[in-house]
Tab-separated table of C-alpha atoms and ligand atoms in Angstrom:
chain	number	residue	atom	x	y	z
A	1	MET	CA	55.348	-1.233	-34.181
A	2	GLY	CA	53.425	-2.539	-30.938
A	3	LEU	CA	49.525	-3.983	-29.828
A	4	VAL	CA	47.049	-4.474	-32.447
A	5	THR	CA	43.779	-5.825	-32.155
A	6	LEU	CA	43.192	-9.094	-33.353
A	7	VAL	CA	40.443	-7.413	-36.026
A	8	ASP	CA	43.720	-4.745	-37.328
A	9	LEU	CA	45.637	-7.779	-37.163
A	10	LEU	CA	43.409	-10.075	-39.400
A	11	LYS	CA	42.164	-7.411	-41.483
A	12	ASP	CA	45.655	-7.104	-42.956
A	13	ALA	CA	46.046	-10.748	-43.256
A	14	ASP	CA	42.686	-11.129	-45.586
A	15	SER	CA	43.559	-8.353	-47.518
A	16	ARG	CA	46.907	-10.240	-48.864
A	17	LYS	CA	45.978	-13.264	-47.884
A	18	TYR	CA	47.653	-15.326	-45.743
A	19	ALA	CA	47.071	-16.373	-41.989
A	20	VAL	CA	48.791	-15.469	-38.614
A	21	GLY	CA	50.051	-17.710	-36.686
A	22	GLY	CA	48.633	-18.150	-32.995
A	23	PHE	CA	51.086	-18.974	-31.050
A	24	VAL	CA	50.509	-20.228	-27.561
A	25	LEU	CA	52.947	-18.584	-24.662
A	26	VAL	CA	54.117	-20.360	-21.537
A	27	ASN	CA	57.149	-18.342	-20.530
A	28	LEU	CA	59.620	-16.111	-21.227
A	29	GLU	CA	62.019	-18.138	-23.148
A	30	TRP	CA	58.750	-19.043	-25.219
A	31	LEU	CA	58.339	-15.126	-25.621
A	32	GLN	CA	61.913	-14.478	-26.470
A	33	ALA	CA	62.002	-16.986	-28.892
A	34	VAL	CA	58.761	-16.096	-31.223
A	35	ALA	CA	59.622	-12.460	-30.945
A	36	GLU	CA	62.891	-13.252	-32.427
A	37	ALA	CA	61.006	-15.619	-34.992
A	38	ALA	CA	58.526	-12.794	-36.088
A	39	GLN	CA	62.143	-10.650	-36.324
A	40	ARG	CA	63.341	-12.902	-38.348
A	41	LYS	CA	60.343	-13.255	-40.679
A	42	GLN	CA	58.887	-9.791	-40.251
A	43	SER	CA	55.853	-11.594	-39.494
A	44	PRO	CA	52.843	-10.093	-38.156
A	45	LEU	CA	52.176	-12.091	-35.057
A	46	CYS	CA	49.383	-13.079	-32.315
A	47	LEU	CA	50.704	-13.782	-28.566
A	48	CYS	CA	48.729	-16.321	-27.020
A	49	ILE	CA	48.419	-17.544	-23.048
A	50	ALA	CA	45.640	-20.651	-22.708
A	51	GLN	CA	43.586	-20.550	-19.942
A	52	VAL	CA	43.685	-24.250	-19.952
A	53	HIS	CA	47.270	-23.472	-18.892
A	54	PHE	CA	46.925	-21.588	-16.176
A	55	ASP	CA	47.984	-24.419	-13.478
A	56	PHE	CA	51.609	-23.375	-14.463
A	57	VAL	CA	51.618	-20.121	-16.613
A	58	ASP	CA	50.871	-16.930	-14.717
A	59	MET	CA	49.225	-15.140	-17.232
A	60	GLU	CA	49.271	-11.583	-14.431
A	61	ALA	CA	53.406	-12.158	-14.144
A	62	LEU	CA	54.168	-12.534	-17.898
A	63	ALA	CA	51.805	-9.791	-19.520
A	64	PRO	CA	54.044	-6.930	-18.890
A	65	ALA	CA	56.726	-8.614	-20.598
A	66	ILE	CA	54.755	-9.296	-23.649
A	67	HIS	CA	53.787	-5.862	-23.317
A	68	GLN	CA	58.012	-4.843	-23.754
A	69	ALA	CA	58.547	-7.199	-26.534
A	70	SER	CA	55.574	-6.435	-28.285
A	71	LYS	CA	56.233	-2.904	-28.431
A	72	GLN	CA	59.956	-3.037	-29.403
A	73	LEU	CA	59.045	-5.316	-32.326
A	74	PRO	CA	58.830	-3.845	-35.525
A	75	VAL	CA	55.570	-5.822	-36.458
A	76	PRO	CA	52.162	-5.657	-35.324
A	77	VAL	CA	51.204	-7.491	-32.172
A	78	ALA	CA	47.724	-8.662	-31.269
A	79	VAL	CA	47.939	-10.195	-27.457
A	80	HIS	CA	45.060	-12.316	-26.989
A	81	LEU	CA	43.427	-15.160	-24.191
A	82	ASP	CA	43.008	-18.936	-25.797
A	83	HIS	CA	40.124	-20.827	-24.987
A	84	GLY	CA	38.813	-18.415	-22.471
A	85	LYS	CA	36.480	-20.472	-20.904
A	86	THR	CA	35.174	-18.549	-17.971
A	87	LEU	CA	33.915	-14.478	-17.637
A	88	ASP	CA	36.812	-14.174	-14.163
A	89	ALA	CA	39.587	-15.461	-16.996
A	90	ILE	CA	38.366	-13.337	-19.969
A	91	MET	CA	38.081	-10.108	-17.067
A	92	ARG	CA	41.527	-10.752	-16.096
A	93	ALA	CA	42.980	-11.041	-19.851
A	94	ILE	CA	41.827	-7.682	-20.280
A	95	LYS	CA	42.510	-6.200	-17.205
A	96	CYS	CA	46.227	-7.337	-18.170
A	97	GLY	CA	46.070	-5.256	-21.440
A	98	PHE	CA	45.205	-7.731	-23.833
A	99	THR	CA	43.833	-6.736	-27.088
A	100	SER	CA	41.853	-9.575	-28.112
A	101	VAL	CA	40.186	-12.470	-25.898
A	102	MET	CA	38.685	-15.782	-27.496
A	103	PHE	CA	35.519	-16.795	-25.573
A	104	ASP	CA	34.889	-20.756	-26.537
A	105	GLY	CA	31.467	-21.805	-25.769
A	106	SER	CA	31.537	-24.509	-28.039
A	107	ASP	CA	31.004	-27.303	-24.907
A	108	LEU	CA	27.645	-25.354	-24.259
A	109	PRO	CA	24.290	-25.855	-26.099
A	110	PHE	CA	23.620	-23.168	-29.277
A	111	GLU	CA	21.423	-21.021	-27.948
A	112	GLU	CA	24.010	-20.485	-24.556
A	113	ASN	CA	26.791	-20.068	-26.659
A	114	VAL	CA	25.193	-17.391	-28.547
A	115	GLU	CA	24.188	-15.628	-25.829
A	116	MET	CA	27.573	-15.996	-23.489
A	117	THR	CA	29.376	-14.968	-26.511
A	118	ARG	CA	27.103	-11.868	-27.443
A	119	ARG	CA	27.396	-10.529	-23.750
A	120	ILE	CA	30.909	-10.881	-24.166
A	121	VAL	CA	31.640	-9.190	-27.129
A	122	ASP	CA	29.062	-6.168	-25.836
A	123	PHE	CA	31.839	-5.709	-23.115
A	124	ALA	CA	34.615	-6.184	-24.982
A	125	HIS	CA	33.917	-3.870	-27.844
A	126	SER	CA	33.256	-0.874	-25.563
A	127	VAL	CA	36.612	-1.479	-24.259
A	128	GLY	CA	38.408	-1.824	-27.824
A	129	VAL	CA	38.926	-5.375	-27.406
A	130	SER	CA	38.626	-8.251	-29.910
A	131	VAL	CA	36.658	-11.442	-29.677
A	132	GLU	CA	37.040	-14.745	-31.437
A	133	ALA	CA	34.650	-17.501	-30.225
A	134	GLU	CA	33.961	-20.983	-31.201
A	135	LEU	CA	31.504	-23.077	-32.874
A	136	GLY	CA	31.362	-26.851	-33.362
A	137	ALA	CA	33.804	-29.628	-32.006
A	138	VAL	CA	37.333	-29.478	-32.359
A	139	GLY	CA	39.473	-32.891	-31.464
A	140	GLY	CA	41.734	-33.427	-28.818
A	141	GLY	CA	42.248	-32.054	-25.296
A	142	TYR	CA	39.384	-28.694	-25.672
A	143	GLY	CA	36.983	-30.601	-27.685
A	144	LYS	CA	34.363	-33.359	-26.923
A	145	VAL	CA	36.339	-36.115	-28.457
A	146	GLU	CA	39.813	-37.309	-26.701
A	147	GLY	CA	42.423	-39.167	-28.154
A	148	GLY	CA	43.819	-37.202	-31.653
A	149	GLU	CA	41.218	-37.969	-33.536
A	150	ALA	CA	38.926	-35.900	-35.330
A	151	PRO	CA	35.274	-35.626	-34.090
A	152	PRO	CA	32.729	-36.792	-36.412
A	153	PRO	CA	30.435	-35.023	-38.901
A	154	GLU	CA	27.734	-34.490	-36.825
A	155	LEU	CA	29.754	-32.145	-34.092
A	156	LEU	CA	32.029	-30.428	-36.885
A	157	THR	CA	30.863	-26.614	-37.234
A	158	ASP	CA	27.435	-26.415	-39.062
A	159	PRO	CA	27.640	-23.626	-41.789
A	160	LEU	CA	23.842	-22.570	-41.443
A	161	GLN	CA	24.615	-22.528	-37.551
A	162	ALA	CA	27.905	-20.413	-38.007
A	163	ALA	CA	26.050	-17.663	-40.212
A	164	GLU	CA	23.241	-17.080	-37.563
A	165	PHE	CA	26.008	-17.218	-34.674
A	166	VAL	CA	28.087	-14.290	-36.408
A	167	ARG	CA	24.902	-12.336	-36.960
A	168	ARG	CA	23.335	-12.692	-33.380
A	169	THR	CA	27.062	-12.528	-31.738
A	170	ASN	CA	28.653	-10.222	-33.686
A	171	CYS	CA	32.227	-11.762	-32.895
A	172	ASP	CA	35.207	-10.770	-34.628
A	173	ALA	CA	36.557	-14.344	-35.454
A	174	LEU	CA	35.217	-17.257	-35.593
A	175	ALA	CA	37.068	-20.652	-35.009
A	176	VAL	CA	35.470	-23.635	-36.883
A	177	ALA	CA	35.726	-27.193	-36.400
A	178	ILE	CA	36.589	-28.763	-39.951
A	179	GLY	CA	38.206	-31.963	-38.542
A	180	THR	CA	41.485	-30.747	-36.978
A	181	VAL	CA	42.730	-31.842	-33.435
A	182	HIS	CA	44.446	-30.323	-30.295
A	183	GLY	CA	48.012	-31.973	-29.960
A	184	LYS	CA	49.217	-35.103	-32.271
A	185	TYR	CA	46.900	-35.753	-35.081
A	186	LYS	CA	46.212	-40.133	-34.934
A	187	GLY	CA	47.099	-40.646	-38.863
A	188	LYS	CA	46.969	-37.987	-41.548
A	189	PRO	CA	44.617	-34.913	-40.857
A	190	LYS	CA	41.898	-35.123	-42.590
A	191	LEU	CA	39.966	-31.733	-43.214
A	192	ASP	CA	36.773	-30.817	-44.352
A	193	PHE	CA	37.374	-28.602	-47.234
A	194	GLU	CA	33.725	-28.662	-48.403
A	195	ARG	CA	32.395	-27.581	-45.079
A	196	LEU	CA	34.906	-24.557	-44.713
A	197	LYS	CA	34.072	-23.225	-48.747
A	198	LYS	CA	30.112	-23.421	-47.428
A	199	ILE	CA	30.918	-22.097	-44.453
A	200	ARG	CA	32.621	-18.874	-45.750
A	201	GLU	CA	30.365	-18.454	-48.078
A	202	LEU	CA	27.504	-17.874	-45.643
A	203	THR	CA	29.452	-15.789	-42.959
A	204	ASP	CA	31.524	-12.521	-43.459
A	205	VAL	CA	34.560	-12.788	-40.429
A	206	PRO	CA	37.892	-14.282	-40.557
A	207	LEU	CA	37.493	-17.661	-39.738
A	208	VAL	CA	40.059	-19.935	-37.117
A	209	LEU	CA	41.906	-23.018	-37.061
A	210	HIS	CA	42.484	-24.633	-33.797
A	211	GLY	CA	44.859	-27.932	-33.778
A	212	GLY	CA	47.577	-26.467	-36.093
A	213	SER	CA	50.098	-28.291	-35.627
A	214	GLY	CA	50.855	-31.030	-38.063
A	215	ILE	CA	48.430	-29.677	-40.864
A	216	PRO	CA	50.451	-30.286	-44.117
A	217	PRO	CA	51.459	-26.967	-46.166
A	218	GLU	CA	48.951	-27.991	-48.722
A	219	ASP	CA	46.167	-28.213	-46.395
A	220	VAL	CA	47.329	-24.873	-45.035
A	221	LYS	CA	47.311	-23.017	-48.435
A	222	ARG	CA	43.862	-24.506	-49.323
A	223	ALA	CA	42.374	-23.286	-46.041
A	224	ILE	CA	43.889	-20.077	-46.145
A	225	GLU	CA	42.524	-19.804	-49.936
A	226	LEU	CA	39.123	-20.486	-47.895
A	227	GLY	CA	39.532	-17.685	-45.713
A	228	VAL	CA	41.109	-18.596	-43.073
A	229	ARG	CA	43.069	-15.752	-41.462
A	230	LYS	CA	44.439	-17.018	-38.342
A	231	ILE	CA	45.949	-20.569	-36.989
A	232	ASN	CA	47.151	-21.744	-33.774
A	233	ILE	CA	50.042	-23.475	-32.765
A	234	TYR	CA	51.440	-24.874	-29.467
A	235	TYR	CA	52.243	-28.777	-29.735
A	236	ASP	CA	54.630	-28.339	-32.575
A	237	MET	CA	56.601	-25.676	-30.349
A	238	GLN	CA	56.487	-27.871	-27.169
A	239	LYS	CA	57.770	-30.725	-29.014
A	240	SER	CA	60.430	-29.086	-30.830
A	241	ALA	CA	61.709	-27.549	-27.838
A	242	THR	CA	61.783	-30.785	-26.201
A	243	ASP	CA	63.443	-32.927	-29.101
A	244	ARG	CA	66.076	-30.268	-28.448
A	245	ILE	CA	66.648	-30.423	-25.069
A	246	ARG	CA	66.646	-34.380	-25.770
A	247	GLU	CA	69.062	-33.591	-28.201
A	248	LEU	CA	71.393	-32.263	-25.984
A	249	ILE	CA	71.378	-34.050	-22.989
A	250	ASN	CA	71.578	-37.213	-24.932
A	251	ARG	CA	74.562	-35.426	-26.553
A	252	ASP	CA	76.558	-33.341	-23.890
A	253	GLY	CA	75.263	-36.049	-20.695
A	254	GLU	CA	76.404	-34.355	-17.614
A	255	ASN	CA	78.317	-31.603	-18.813
A	256	VAL	CA	74.884	-29.960	-19.657
A	257	THR	CA	73.931	-26.556	-17.856
A	258	TYR	CA	70.483	-25.127	-17.347
A	259	PRO	CA	71.316	-22.049	-19.173
A	260	ASP	CA	72.156	-24.537	-21.916
A	261	ILE	CA	68.286	-26.075	-21.662
A	262	MET	CA	66.968	-22.808	-22.056
A	263	SER	CA	68.892	-22.122	-25.257
A	264	ALA	CA	67.948	-25.258	-26.786
A	265	CYS	CA	64.273	-24.423	-25.811
A	266	LYS	CA	64.434	-21.721	-27.315
A	267	GLN	CA	66.083	-22.551	-30.155
A	268	GLY	CA	63.331	-25.253	-30.815
A	269	VAL	CA	60.472	-22.971	-30.215
A	270	ARG	CA	61.958	-20.380	-32.635
A	271	GLU	CA	62.601	-22.998	-35.782
A	272	ALA	CA	58.480	-24.634	-35.077
A	273	VAL	CA	57.597	-20.393	-35.089
A	274	GLU	CA	59.605	-19.745	-38.295
A	275	TYR	CA	58.375	-23.079	-40.361
A	276	TYR	CA	55.031	-22.173	-39.519
A	277	MET	CA	55.151	-18.435	-40.772
A	278	ASP	CA	56.476	-20.025	-43.640
A	279	VAL	CA	53.931	-22.224	-44.030
A	280	PHE	CA	51.350	-19.266	-43.343
A	281	ALA	CA	53.070	-17.315	-45.563
A	282	SER	CA	52.844	-14.536	-42.752
A	283	SER	CA	56.752	-13.897	-43.342
A	284	GLY	CA	57.690	-10.892	-44.951
A	285	LYS	CA	54.739	-9.272	-44.502
A	286	CYS	CA	55.640	-6.578	-41.688
A	287	SER	CA	54.179	-3.562	-43.187
A	288	ALA	CA	54.218	-1.679	-39.960
A	289	PRO	CA	54.918	2.163	-40.458
A	290	ASN	CA	57.835	2.070	-37.723
A	291	ILE	CA	60.474	4.307	-37.532
A	292	LEU	CA	62.962	1.802	-35.958
A	293	CYS	CA	61.992	-0.814	-38.141
A	294	ARG	CA	65.040	-0.937	-39.995
A	295	ASN	CA	65.081	-4.198	-41.546
A	296	CYS	CA	61.609	-4.373	-43.337
A	297	GLN	CA	61.561	-4.627	-46.884
A	298	ALA	CA	58.046	-4.677	-47.169
A	299	CYS	CA	56.970	-1.492	-45.957
A	300	SER	CA	55.352	0.821	-48.004
A	301	HIS	CA	54.536	3.712	-46.269
A	302	ALA	CA	56.614	6.807	-46.086
A	303	GLU	CA	57.539	6.336	-42.833
A	304	ARG	CA	59.643	3.042	-44.565
A	305	VAL	CA	63.238	3.404	-43.137
A	306	SER	CA	65.999	2.415	-45.623
A	307	LEU	CA	69.194	0.339	-44.494
A	308	SER	CA	71.106	3.508	-45.683
A	309	LEU	CA	69.765	5.637	-42.501
A	310	SER	CA	72.196	7.662	-40.362
A	311	ASP	CA	73.430	6.977	-37.254
A	312	GLU	CA	72.294	10.652	-36.273
A	313	GLU	CA	68.939	10.227	-37.703
A	314	LEU	CA	68.387	6.852	-36.318
A	315	ALA	CA	69.480	8.568	-32.856
A	316	ARG	CA	67.009	11.550	-33.681
A	317	ARG	CA	64.307	9.140	-34.158
A	318	ILE	CA	64.254	7.013	-31.353
A	319	ALA	CA	64.572	10.200	-29.018
A	320	ILE	CA	61.500	10.727	-30.583
A	321	ALA	CA	59.998	7.102	-30.091
A	322	VAL	CA	61.493	7.170	-26.255
A	323	ALA	CA	59.299	10.544	-25.538
A	324	GLU	CA	56.029	9.356	-27.499
A	325	ALA	CA	56.970	6.178	-25.467
A	326	LEU	CA	57.085	8.489	-21.931
A	327	LYS	CA	53.634	10.202	-22.907
A	328	GLY	CA	51.670	6.643	-23.017
A	329	GLY	CA	51.643	6.310	-26.545
A	330	ASN	CA	52.610	4.132	-29.707
A	331	PRO	CA	55.693	5.107	-31.043
A	332	GLN	CA	54.567	5.532	-35.025
B	401	LIG	CO1	42.385	-24.736	-29.438
B	402	LIG	CO1	58.367	-2.638	-40.933
């Protein structure tokens, strides 16, 4: 199916009441693990690179691999810059061919956040790129409150301000602060559903939750009912990978090789991603009209390919897809 914008991805999520995982990648193993999870779960996907990881993540080097993987996957994929804080990072992501960027002006005073977001939206839309914006403070590393605790109510997203913000910026998706935390939660997550409900009533864009790792399934379900259409995951992916690597080393000690560690890492990331695809109800939602999509049970389109497809027919379709790809179009 290949690349789509975040708008397209979230439109489908909205019409079928599920949330897309915004899975943050740090290297090739993670990309392979997430792609495999999406294929196994037949789940639409948002692949993210985070500006906060630029010290150890090479966005320009990873982008071609991300595009290649996205084109081959039988599910729609948005490629997204997470927490773009500077114009430079956003321009770089757009140059890399990302279909979506986040501008996070949540640290700025309201008027400045509106002004910066509006300008970035104007530019991004002129080149067909979607924009996620943020209003209010999410807890943990990137927000105003450190150490895993949810910010106090006065720092959370104000519903009336959210309505004004969306109207004035024309953003495509809004990340809201309702008590979620980046990284590890201190105690049980306490989400402000009343606030989320009010934001939903007053705005008409898909809502995004950051700090998705560790939110209990029943809370995720409620958030989806109240209009959340994308949920970001990073912490649990790295924790699951690290746990698997630690288990391996504890078990096999000196015999562990580097490729063993890569496999353990991939397994850990894939398990975390598959878990969240189920929790977000994005599993099984692949409806991409992709002629190479042999296993997508959800496809309702005329192009749906049955498992009884003959090898000759498959070869013919692959040849058409390759010719299309060489012409630069998306295989349909
Ligand atoms: Co975030
Ligand atoms: Co399909």
